[in-house]
Amino acid sequence: MITLTDVSYAYPDAERFVLEHVHLEVERATIAGIVGASGAGKTTLAKIISGFIPNVDGGELSGRVEVDGDDLVGVALSEAVARVGLVIQNPFNQISGARYSVREEIAFGLENLGTPRDEMAERVARVAELLRITQLLDRSPYALSGGQQQLVAIASMIVLRTPVIVMDEPTSQLDPAGTRMVFEVLSRLRDAGITVVILEHKLELLCEHADRLHVIADGRVAASGSPTEILADPRMVAWGVGSTRYTQAGRRARDRGLLPEGAPLPVSFDEAATVFSGGAR
Ligand SMILES: Nc1ncnc2c1ncn2[C@@H]1O[C@H](COP(=O)(O)OP(=O)(O)OP(=O)(O)O)[C@@H](O)[C@H]1O
Ligand SMILES: [Mg+2]
């Protein structure tokens, strides 16, 4: 479980706090989706949950950041990374640059932990199969497309089997099929007991896979709830997050008098199908 209590943070030399008095709870073995406009502070939050702030970025952090009951503030990065894996926003920056093949790249973290060679090989093979990149294992990490690099970055993190995984826009370089596969992998990790925090703009997939959504706006967690509750919230536009195409179609239909005023708006395909065929949500 992840609990943030009254967390405030300012980058070094910054004039204002990026996040102020943030409260956030993520239950163990669930997928939490974090949404927010560009610049809202999602990446900053991801770095706080994974100990990169303040260890790497410095700055001024206050409040409590607890992962499975232990306060992460003040803990060394080497200890934090054993608990929380972070897949950073740009996959190119995650590639270590120290290894010649994708296989070695994925094994890099395990090697640092002193994992026995047999176990390492087996875990790399398994994660590659899970993400369908087995055919890339002997390639150079630099001879890959952006999407392939993103899958390698995700594999390098999943292979470590940390109890918590934080993914900062892990599907930004992927096509729809690759994106869907990553979400399915996240659901499997959740079912295996891992706590997943995903920062994403793809609302429809979040709606399908996340257990809860949290909106970052104005330096705070402006709202938390089930995906259905959050995606139908009329404040989503003001928060700069937008809405799914189903909600947009519902809103337009309501404005034209095709749906009753005050009718709940659909957020998913199934709900849209129900609403537009005349049923209530
Ligand atoms: N290293 C830094 N030093 C100073 N300010 C920073 C630093 N990194 C980010 N910021 C500022 O903090 C704010 C939040 O940035 P952050 O990257 O967390 O937003 P985000 O929600 O992840 O945005 P995006 O959707 O574009 O990835 C922005 O105003 C940004 O300019
Ligand atoms: Mg970001």
mmCIF file of C-alpha atoms and ligand atoms in Angstrom:
data_model
loop_
_atom_site.group_PDB
_atom_site.id
_atom_site.type_symbol
_atom_site.label_atom_id
_atom_site.label_comp_id
_atom_site.label_asym_id
_atom_site.label_seq_id
_atom_site.Cartn_x
_atom_site.Cartn_y
_atom_site.Cartn_z
ATOM 1 C CA MET A 1 0.000 0.000 0.000
ATOM 2 C CA ILE A 2 1.164 3.511 -0.800
ATOM 3 C CA THR A 3 0.160 6.386 1.453
ATOM 4 C CA LEU A 4 1.128 10.007 0.893
ATOM 5 C CA THR A 5 0.248 12.277 3.798
ATOM 6 C CA ASP A 6 0.437 16.047 3.481
ATOM 7 C CA VAL A 7 3.226 15.890 0.909
ATOM 8 C CA SER A 8 4.537 19.188 -0.452
ATOM 9 C CA TYR A 9 7.444 19.612 -2.818
ATOM 10 C CA ALA A 10 9.428 22.361 -4.536
ATOM 11 C CA TYR A 11 12.288 21.765 -7.005
ATOM 12 C CA PRO A 12 15.654 23.332 -6.074
ATOM 13 C CA ASP A 13 15.642 27.106 -6.557
ATOM 14 C CA ALA A 14 11.993 27.026 -7.665
ATOM 15 C CA GLU A 15 9.774 29.844 -6.512
ATOM 16 C CA ARG A 16 6.688 27.750 -5.950
ATOM 17 C CA PHE A 17 5.666 24.316 -4.778
ATOM 18 C CA VAL A 18 4.786 21.891 -7.576
ATOM 19 C CA LEU A 19 2.706 19.803 -5.179
ATOM 20 C CA GLU A 20 1.139 21.094 -1.988
ATOM 21 C CA HIS A 21 -0.558 19.138 0.815
ATOM 22 C CA VAL A 22 -1.020 16.050 -1.338
ATOM 23 C CA HIS A 23 -2.931 13.119 0.114
ATOM 24 C CA LEU A 24 -3.015 9.869 -1.801
ATOM 25 C CA GLU A 25 -3.784 6.261 -0.979
ATOM 26 C CA VAL A 26 -3.187 3.308 -3.264
ATOM 27 C CA GLU A 27 -4.254 -0.116 -2.014
ATOM 28 C CA ARG A 28 -1.924 -3.075 -2.418
ATOM 29 C CA ALA A 29 -2.460 -5.160 -5.575
ATOM 30 C CA THR A 30 -4.474 -2.508 -7.379
ATOM 31 C CA ILE A 31 -3.868 -0.325 -10.426
ATOM 32 C CA ALA A 32 -4.029 3.383 -9.706
ATOM 33 C CA GLY A 33 -4.239 5.710 -12.679
ATOM 34 C CA ILE A 34 -2.928 9.241 -12.254
ATOM 35 C CA VAL A 35 -4.209 11.819 -14.710
ATOM 36 C CA GLY A 36 -3.617 15.533 -15.027
ATOM 37 C CA ALA A 37 -2.810 18.231 -17.554
ATOM 38 C CA SER A 38 0.705 18.569 -18.926
ATOM 39 C CA GLY A 39 2.843 20.185 -16.220
ATOM 40 C CA ALA A 40 0.375 19.296 -13.461
ATOM 41 C CA GLY A 41 3.030 17.393 -11.535
ATOM 42 C CA LYS A 42 2.474 13.739 -12.510
ATOM 43 C CA THR A 43 6.136 12.961 -13.159
ATOM 44 C CA THR A 44 7.056 14.806 -9.977
ATOM 45 C CA LEU A 45 4.616 12.607 -8.044
ATOM 46 C CA ALA A 46 6.048 9.464 -9.684
ATOM 47 C CA LYS A 47 9.560 10.501 -8.604
ATOM 48 C CA ILE A 48 8.376 11.120 -5.038
ATOM 49 C CA ILE A 49 6.685 7.711 -4.772
ATOM 50 C CA SER A 50 9.836 6.007 -6.062
ATOM 51 C CA GLY A 51 12.379 7.912 -3.948
ATOM 52 C CA PHE A 52 14.041 9.743 -6.861
ATOM 53 C CA ILE A 53 12.810 12.879 -5.134
ATOM 54 C CA PRO A 54 14.568 14.014 -3.040
ATOM 55 C CA ASN A 55 17.480 11.546 -3.588
ATOM 56 C CA VAL A 56 18.278 12.542 -7.171
ATOM 57 C CA ASP A 57 16.463 15.809 -7.853
ATOM 58 C CA GLY A 58 17.007 17.378 -4.438
ATOM 59 C CA GLY A 59 14.581 20.155 -3.538
ATOM 60 C CA GLU A 60 12.346 20.574 -0.569
ATOM 61 C CA LEU A 61 10.075 17.655 0.328
ATOM 62 C CA SER A 62 7.834 17.498 3.376
ATOM 63 C CA GLY A 63 5.153 15.121 4.586
ATOM 64 C CA ARG A 64 5.101 11.314 4.732
ATOM 65 C CA VAL A 65 5.577 8.921 1.810
ATOM 66 C CA GLU A 66 4.838 5.415 3.040
ATOM 67 C CA VAL A 67 5.210 2.234 1.040
ATOM 68 C CA ASP A 68 3.919 -0.870 2.782
ATOM 69 C CA GLY A 69 4.125 0.910 6.125
ATOM 70 C CA ASP A 70 7.658 2.312 5.907
ATOM 71 C CA ASP A 71 8.398 5.989 5.392
ATOM 72 C CA LEU A 72 10.391 6.442 2.182
ATOM 73 C CA VAL A 73 11.485 10.012 2.926
ATOM 74 C CA GLY A 74 15.118 9.977 3.974
ATOM 75 C CA VAL A 75 15.669 6.434 2.707
ATOM 76 C CA ALA A 76 18.648 5.961 0.368
ATOM 77 C CA LEU A 77 17.849 5.480 -3.332
ATOM 78 C CA SER A 78 19.417 2.005 -3.319
ATOM 79 C CA GLU A 79 16.849 0.922 -0.737
ATOM 80 C CA ALA A 80 13.938 2.741 -2.367
ATOM 81 C CA VAL A 81 14.529 1.070 -5.746
ATOM 82 C CA ALA A 82 14.257 -2.351 -4.132
ATOM 83 C CA ARG A 83 10.683 -1.485 -3.150
ATOM 84 C CA VAL A 84 9.456 0.686 -5.975
ATOM 85 C CA GLY A 85 10.358 0.319 -9.640
ATOM 86 C CA LEU A 86 10.058 3.436 -11.770
ATOM 87 C CA VAL A 87 9.676 3.358 -15.541
ATOM 88 C CA ILE A 88 10.558 6.906 -16.523
ATOM 89 C CA GLN A 89 8.726 8.979 -19.092
ATOM 90 C CA ASN A 90 11.313 8.834 -21.883
ATOM 91 C CA PRO A 91 12.390 5.211 -22.533
ATOM 92 C CA PHE A 92 15.569 6.338 -24.263
ATOM 93 C CA ASN A 93 16.839 7.792 -20.979
ATOM 94 C CA GLN A 94 16.113 4.561 -19.129
ATOM 95 C CA ILE A 95 18.487 2.517 -21.272
ATOM 96 C CA SER A 96 21.664 2.107 -19.270
ATOM 97 C CA GLY A 97 24.071 2.597 -22.173
ATOM 98 C CA ALA A 98 26.303 0.057 -20.503
ATOM 99 C CA ARG A 99 25.118 -3.048 -22.354
ATOM 100 C CA TYR A 100 25.369 -4.322 -25.918
ATOM 101 C CA SER A 101 22.232 -6.424 -26.198
ATOM 102 C CA VAL A 102 18.641 -6.161 -25.099
ATOM 103 C CA ARG A 103 19.144 -9.386 -23.115
ATOM 104 C CA GLU A 104 22.000 -7.825 -21.116
ATOM 105 C CA GLU A 105 20.094 -4.586 -20.820
ATOM 106 C CA ILE A 106 17.101 -6.301 -19.202
ATOM 107 C CA ALA A 107 19.448 -8.298 -16.945
ATOM 108 C CA PHE A 108 21.369 -5.180 -15.871
ATOM 109 C CA GLY A 109 19.428 -4.542 -12.639
ATOM 110 C CA LEU A 110 19.451 -8.225 -11.673
ATOM 111 C CA GLU A 111 23.186 -8.337 -12.251
ATOM 112 C CA ASN A 112 23.649 -5.409 -9.861
ATOM 113 C CA LEU A 113 21.641 -7.320 -7.255
ATOM 114 C CA GLY A 114 23.961 -10.328 -7.650
ATOM 115 C CA THR A 115 21.264 -12.650 -9.028
ATOM 116 C CA PRO A 116 22.648 -16.095 -9.995
ATOM 117 C CA ARG A 117 23.176 -16.482 -13.773
ATOM 118 C CA ASP A 118 20.646 -19.304 -14.273
ATOM 119 C CA GLU A 119 17.923 -17.453 -12.469
ATOM 120 C CA MET A 120 18.790 -14.267 -14.342
ATOM 121 C CA ALA A 121 18.510 -15.988 -17.724
ATOM 122 C CA GLU A 122 15.196 -17.539 -16.799
ATOM 123 C CA ARG A 123 13.706 -14.284 -15.507
ATOM 124 C CA VAL A 124 14.837 -12.345 -18.578
ATOM 125 C CA ALA A 125 13.364 -15.001 -20.885
ATOM 126 C CA ARG A 126 10.082 -14.939 -19.005
ATOM 127 C CA VAL A 127 9.658 -11.187 -19.009
ATOM 128 C CA ALA A 128 10.608 -11.012 -22.690
ATOM 129 C CA GLU A 129 7.903 -13.543 -23.467
ATOM 130 C CA LEU A 130 5.387 -11.609 -21.377
ATOM 131 C CA LEU A 131 6.070 -8.422 -23.359
ATOM 132 C CA ARG A 132 6.551 -10.269 -26.665
ATOM 133 C CA ILE A 133 10.093 -9.024 -27.263
ATOM 134 C CA THR A 134 11.903 -12.378 -27.292
ATOM 135 C CA GLN A 135 12.918 -11.742 -30.929
ATOM 136 C CA LEU A 136 14.728 -8.569 -29.828
ATOM 137 C CA LEU A 137 16.927 -10.116 -27.126
ATOM 138 C CA ASP A 138 20.101 -10.269 -29.228
ATOM 139 C CA ARG A 139 19.679 -6.845 -30.814
ATOM 140 C CA SER A 140 21.427 -3.684 -29.666
ATOM 141 C CA PRO A 141 19.239 -1.561 -27.355
ATOM 142 C CA TYR A 142 20.028 1.377 -29.640
ATOM 143 C CA ALA A 143 18.881 -0.334 -32.845
ATOM 144 C CA LEU A 144 15.268 -0.347 -31.717
ATOM 145 C CA SER A 145 12.237 1.753 -32.505
ATOM 146 C CA GLY A 146 10.878 4.044 -29.799
ATOM 147 C CA GLY A 147 8.090 1.575 -29.070
ATOM 148 C CA GLN A 148 10.521 -1.353 -28.799
ATOM 149 C CA GLN A 149 12.751 0.685 -26.471
ATOM 150 C CA GLN A 150 9.728 1.427 -24.353
ATOM 151 C CA LEU A 151 8.942 -2.284 -24.018
ATOM 152 C CA VAL A 152 12.582 -2.976 -23.091
ATOM 153 C CA ALA A 153 12.441 -0.231 -20.437
ATOM 154 C CA ILE A 154 9.254 -1.785 -19.016
ATOM 155 C CA ALA A 155 10.806 -5.274 -19.102
ATOM 156 C CA SER A 156 13.934 -4.026 -17.280
ATOM 157 C CA MET A 157 11.712 -2.849 -14.465
ATOM 158 C CA ILE A 158 9.224 -5.723 -14.273
ATOM 159 C CA VAL A 159 12.072 -8.259 -14.169
ATOM 160 C CA LEU A 160 13.157 -6.852 -10.785
ATOM 161 C CA ARG A 161 9.837 -7.919 -9.211
ATOM 162 C CA THR A 162 9.525 -4.949 -6.900
ATOM 163 C CA PRO A 163 6.288 -4.947 -4.865
ATOM 164 C CA VAL A 164 5.363 -1.573 -6.364
ATOM 165 C CA ILE A 165 5.769 -0.429 -9.974
ATOM 166 C CA VAL A 166 5.329 3.174 -11.096
ATOM 167 C CA MET A 167 5.038 3.794 -14.826
ATOM 168 C CA ASP A 168 5.249 7.291 -16.231
ATOM 169 C CA GLU A 169 3.433 7.287 -19.586
ATOM 170 C CA PRO A 170 4.704 3.791 -20.452
ATOM 171 C CA THR A 171 2.799 3.600 -23.725
ATOM 172 C CA SER A 172 3.617 7.005 -25.253
ATOM 173 C CA GLN A 173 5.712 5.450 -28.070
ATOM 174 C CA LEU A 174 3.530 2.396 -28.652
ATOM 175 C CA ASP A 175 0.901 1.663 -31.278
ATOM 176 C CA PRO A 176 -2.636 0.718 -30.143
ATOM 177 C CA ALA A 177 -1.861 -3.024 -30.084
ATOM 178 C CA GLY A 178 1.322 -2.495 -28.040
ATOM 179 C CA THR A 179 -0.513 -0.138 -25.705
ATOM 180 C CA ARG A 180 -3.282 -2.652 -25.101
ATOM 181 C CA MET A 181 -0.734 -5.389 -24.450
ATOM 182 C CA VAL A 182 1.052 -3.252 -21.818
ATOM 183 C CA PHE A 183 -2.244 -2.610 -20.040
ATOM 184 C CA GLU A 184 -2.989 -6.321 -20.079
ATOM 185 C CA VAL A 185 0.452 -7.033 -18.601
ATOM 186 C CA LEU A 186 -0.253 -4.484 -15.861
ATOM 187 C CA SER A 187 -3.508 -6.261 -15.047
ATOM 188 C CA ARG A 188 -1.620 -9.543 -14.757
ATOM 189 C CA LEU A 189 0.942 -7.948 -12.435
ATOM 190 C CA ARG A 190 -1.875 -6.603 -10.294
ATOM 191 C CA ASP A 191 -3.435 -10.060 -10.157
ATOM 192 C CA ALA A 192 -0.042 -11.379 -9.033
ATOM 193 C CA GLY A 193 -0.121 -8.974 -6.051
ATOM 194 C CA ILE A 194 1.902 -6.050 -7.402
ATOM 195 C CA THR A 195 0.762 -2.495 -6.777
ATOM 196 C CA VAL A 196 0.808 -0.483 -10.002
ATOM 197 C CA VAL A 197 0.731 3.285 -10.380
ATOM 198 C CA ILE A 198 0.351 4.427 -13.971
ATOM 199 C CA LEU A 199 0.494 7.992 -15.222
ATOM 200 C CA GLU A 200 -1.379 8.066 -18.503
ATOM 201 C CA HIS A 201 -3.395 10.154 -20.894
ATOM 202 C CA LYS A 202 -5.230 7.206 -22.488
ATOM 203 C CA LEU A 203 -8.476 7.549 -20.600
ATOM 204 C CA GLU A 204 -10.383 4.750 -22.280
ATOM 205 C CA LEU A 205 -7.772 2.154 -21.352
ATOM 206 C CA LEU A 206 -7.489 3.553 -17.844
ATOM 207 C CA CYS A 207 -11.237 3.224 -17.514
ATOM 208 C CA GLU A 208 -10.988 -0.408 -18.522
ATOM 209 C CA HIS A 209 -8.000 -1.421 -16.403
ATOM 210 C CA ALA A 210 -7.518 0.934 -13.435
ATOM 211 C CA ASP A 211 -9.159 0.268 -10.083
ATOM 212 C CA ARG A 212 -9.058 3.932 -9.096
ATOM 213 C CA LEU A 213 -8.201 7.215 -10.758
ATOM 214 C CA HIS A 214 -6.626 10.255 -9.133
ATOM 215 C CA VAL A 215 -6.593 13.683 -10.741
ATOM 216 C CA ILE A 216 -3.653 16.024 -10.176
ATOM 217 C CA ALA A 217 -4.597 19.680 -10.596
ATOM 218 C CA ASP A 218 -3.554 22.913 -8.916
ATOM 219 C CA GLY A 219 -0.744 21.110 -7.090
ATOM 220 C CA ARG A 220 -3.120 18.749 -5.310
ATOM 221 C CA VAL A 221 -4.973 15.490 -5.738
ATOM 222 C CA ALA A 222 -8.136 17.252 -6.869
ATOM 223 C CA ALA A 223 -10.260 14.098 -7.000
ATOM 224 C CA SER A 224 -10.019 10.348 -6.394
ATOM 225 C CA GLY A 225 -12.591 7.748 -7.286
ATOM 226 C CA SER A 226 -13.568 4.863 -9.507
ATOM 227 C CA PRO A 227 -12.731 5.418 -13.192
ATOM 228 C CA THR A 228 -16.443 5.806 -13.946
ATOM 229 C CA GLU A 229 -16.909 8.476 -11.277
ATOM 230 C CA ILE A 230 -13.825 10.422 -12.298
ATOM 231 C CA LEU A 231 -14.325 10.240 -16.067
ATOM 232 C CA ALA A 232 -17.911 11.469 -15.783
ATOM 233 C CA ASP A 233 -16.897 14.364 -13.505
ATOM 234 C CA PRO A 234 -17.791 17.651 -15.239
ATOM 235 C CA ARG A 235 -14.646 19.277 -13.781
ATOM 236 C CA MET A 236 -12.413 17.050 -15.960
ATOM 237 C CA VAL A 237 -12.365 19.678 -18.720
ATOM 238 C CA ALA A 238 -11.368 22.472 -16.311
ATOM 239 C CA TRP A 239 -8.651 20.217 -14.886
ATOM 240 C CA GLY A 240 -7.234 19.942 -18.397
ATOM 241 C CA VAL A 241 -7.688 16.170 -18.596
ATOM 242 C CA GLY A 242 -10.590 16.030 -21.027
ATOM 243 C CA SER A 243 -12.948 13.092 -21.388
ATOM 244 C CA THR A 244 -13.364 9.898 -23.390
ATOM 245 C CA ARG A 245 -14.992 10.087 -26.823
ATOM 246 C CA TYR A 246 -18.011 8.274 -25.331
ATOM 247 C CA THR A 247 -18.481 11.025 -22.737
ATOM 248 C CA GLN A 248 -17.981 13.680 -25.432
ATOM 249 C CA ALA A 249 -20.610 12.046 -27.633
ATOM 250 C CA GLY A 250 -22.952 11.817 -24.629
ATOM 251 C CA ARG A 251 -22.461 15.488 -23.804
ATOM 252 C CA ARG A 252 -23.154 16.494 -27.402
ATOM 253 C CA ALA A 253 -26.267 14.326 -27.534
ATOM 254 C CA ARG A 254 -27.472 15.883 -24.281
ATOM 255 C CA ASP A 255 -26.845 19.421 -25.606
ATOM 256 C CA ARG A 256 -29.003 18.599 -28.634
ATOM 257 C CA GLY A 257 -31.778 17.271 -26.446
ATOM 258 C CA LEU A 258 -31.233 13.648 -27.534
ATOM 259 C CA LEU A 259 -30.509 12.596 -23.953
ATOM 260 C CA PRO A 260 -32.418 13.942 -20.953
ATOM 261 C CA GLU A 261 -30.847 16.886 -19.075
ATOM 262 C CA GLY A 262 -29.009 15.545 -16.025
ATOM 263 C CA ALA A 263 -28.731 12.030 -17.509
ATOM 264 C CA PRO A 264 -25.447 10.381 -16.494
ATOM 265 C CA LEU A 265 -22.932 10.462 -19.337
ATOM 266 C CA PRO A 266 -21.337 7.256 -20.618
ATOM 267 C CA VAL A 267 -17.589 6.841 -20.110
ATOM 268 C CA SER A 268 -16.964 3.534 -21.881
ATOM 269 C CA PHE A 269 -18.061 1.760 -25.044
ATOM 270 C CA ASP A 270 -20.428 -0.532 -23.149
ATOM 271 C CA GLU A 271 -22.059 2.361 -21.319
ATOM 272 C CA ALA A 272 -22.375 4.352 -24.545
ATOM 273 C CA ALA A 273 -24.028 1.379 -26.236
ATOM 274 C CA THR A 274 -26.530 1.159 -23.375
ATOM 275 C CA VAL A 275 -27.237 4.895 -23.175
ATOM 276 C CA PHE A 276 -27.594 5.418 -26.928
ATOM 277 C CA SER A 277 -29.862 2.423 -27.336
ATOM 278 C CA GLY A 278 -32.241 4.033 -24.863
ATOM 279 C CA GLY A 279 -31.290 2.316 -21.615
ATOM 280 C CA ALA A 280 -30.150 4.067 -18.437
ATOM 281 C CA ARG A 281 -26.533 3.756 -17.380
HETATM 282 N N1 LIG B 1 13.841 19.496 -12.564
HETATM 283 C C1 LIG B 1 12.926 20.487 -12.461
HETATM 284 N N2 LIG B 1 13.271 21.684 -11.943
HETATM 285 C C2 LIG B 1 12.360 22.680 -11.830
HETATM 286 N N3 LIG B 1 11.069 22.572 -12.179
HETATM 287 C C3 LIG B 1 10.677 21.391 -12.705
HETATM 288 C C4 LIG B 1 11.580 20.287 -12.876
HETATM 289 N N4 LIG B 1 10.896 19.261 -13.420
HETATM 290 C C5 LIG B 1 9.627 19.693 -13.586
HETATM 291 N N5 LIG B 1 9.495 20.962 -13.153
HETATM 292 C C6 LIG B 1 8.242 21.764 -13.145
HETATM 293 O O1 LIG B 1 7.311 21.132 -12.289
HETATM 294 C C7 LIG B 1 5.998 21.186 -12.838
HETATM 295 C C8 LIG B 1 5.429 19.775 -12.949
HETATM 296 O O2 LIG B 1 6.189 19.039 -13.888
HETATM 297 P P1 LIG B 1 5.953 17.496 -14.155
HETATM 298 O O3 LIG B 1 7.008 17.053 -15.081
HETATM 299 O O4 LIG B 1 5.834 16.774 -12.849
HETATM 300 O O5 LIG B 1 4.517 17.519 -14.866
HETATM 301 P P2 LIG B 1 3.743 16.360 -15.642
HETATM 302 O O6 LIG B 1 2.341 16.367 -15.103
HETATM 303 O O7 LIG B 1 4.491 15.099 -15.564
HETATM 304 O O8 LIG B 1 3.715 16.905 -17.148
HETATM 305 P P3 LIG B 1 3.699 16.056 -18.558
HETATM 306 O O9 LIG B 1 2.272 15.579 -18.746
HETATM 307 O O10 LIG B 1 4.076 17.092 -19.549
HETATM 308 O O11 LIG B 1 4.682 14.947 -18.441
HETATM 309 C C9 LIG B 1 6.115 21.908 -14.169
HETATM 310 O O12 LIG B 1 5.778 23.260 -13.940
HETATM 311 C C10 LIG B 1 7.587 21.785 -14.509
HETATM 312 O O13 LIG B 1 8.020 22.884 -15.267
HETATM 313 MG MG MG B 2 5.333 13.839 -16.953
#
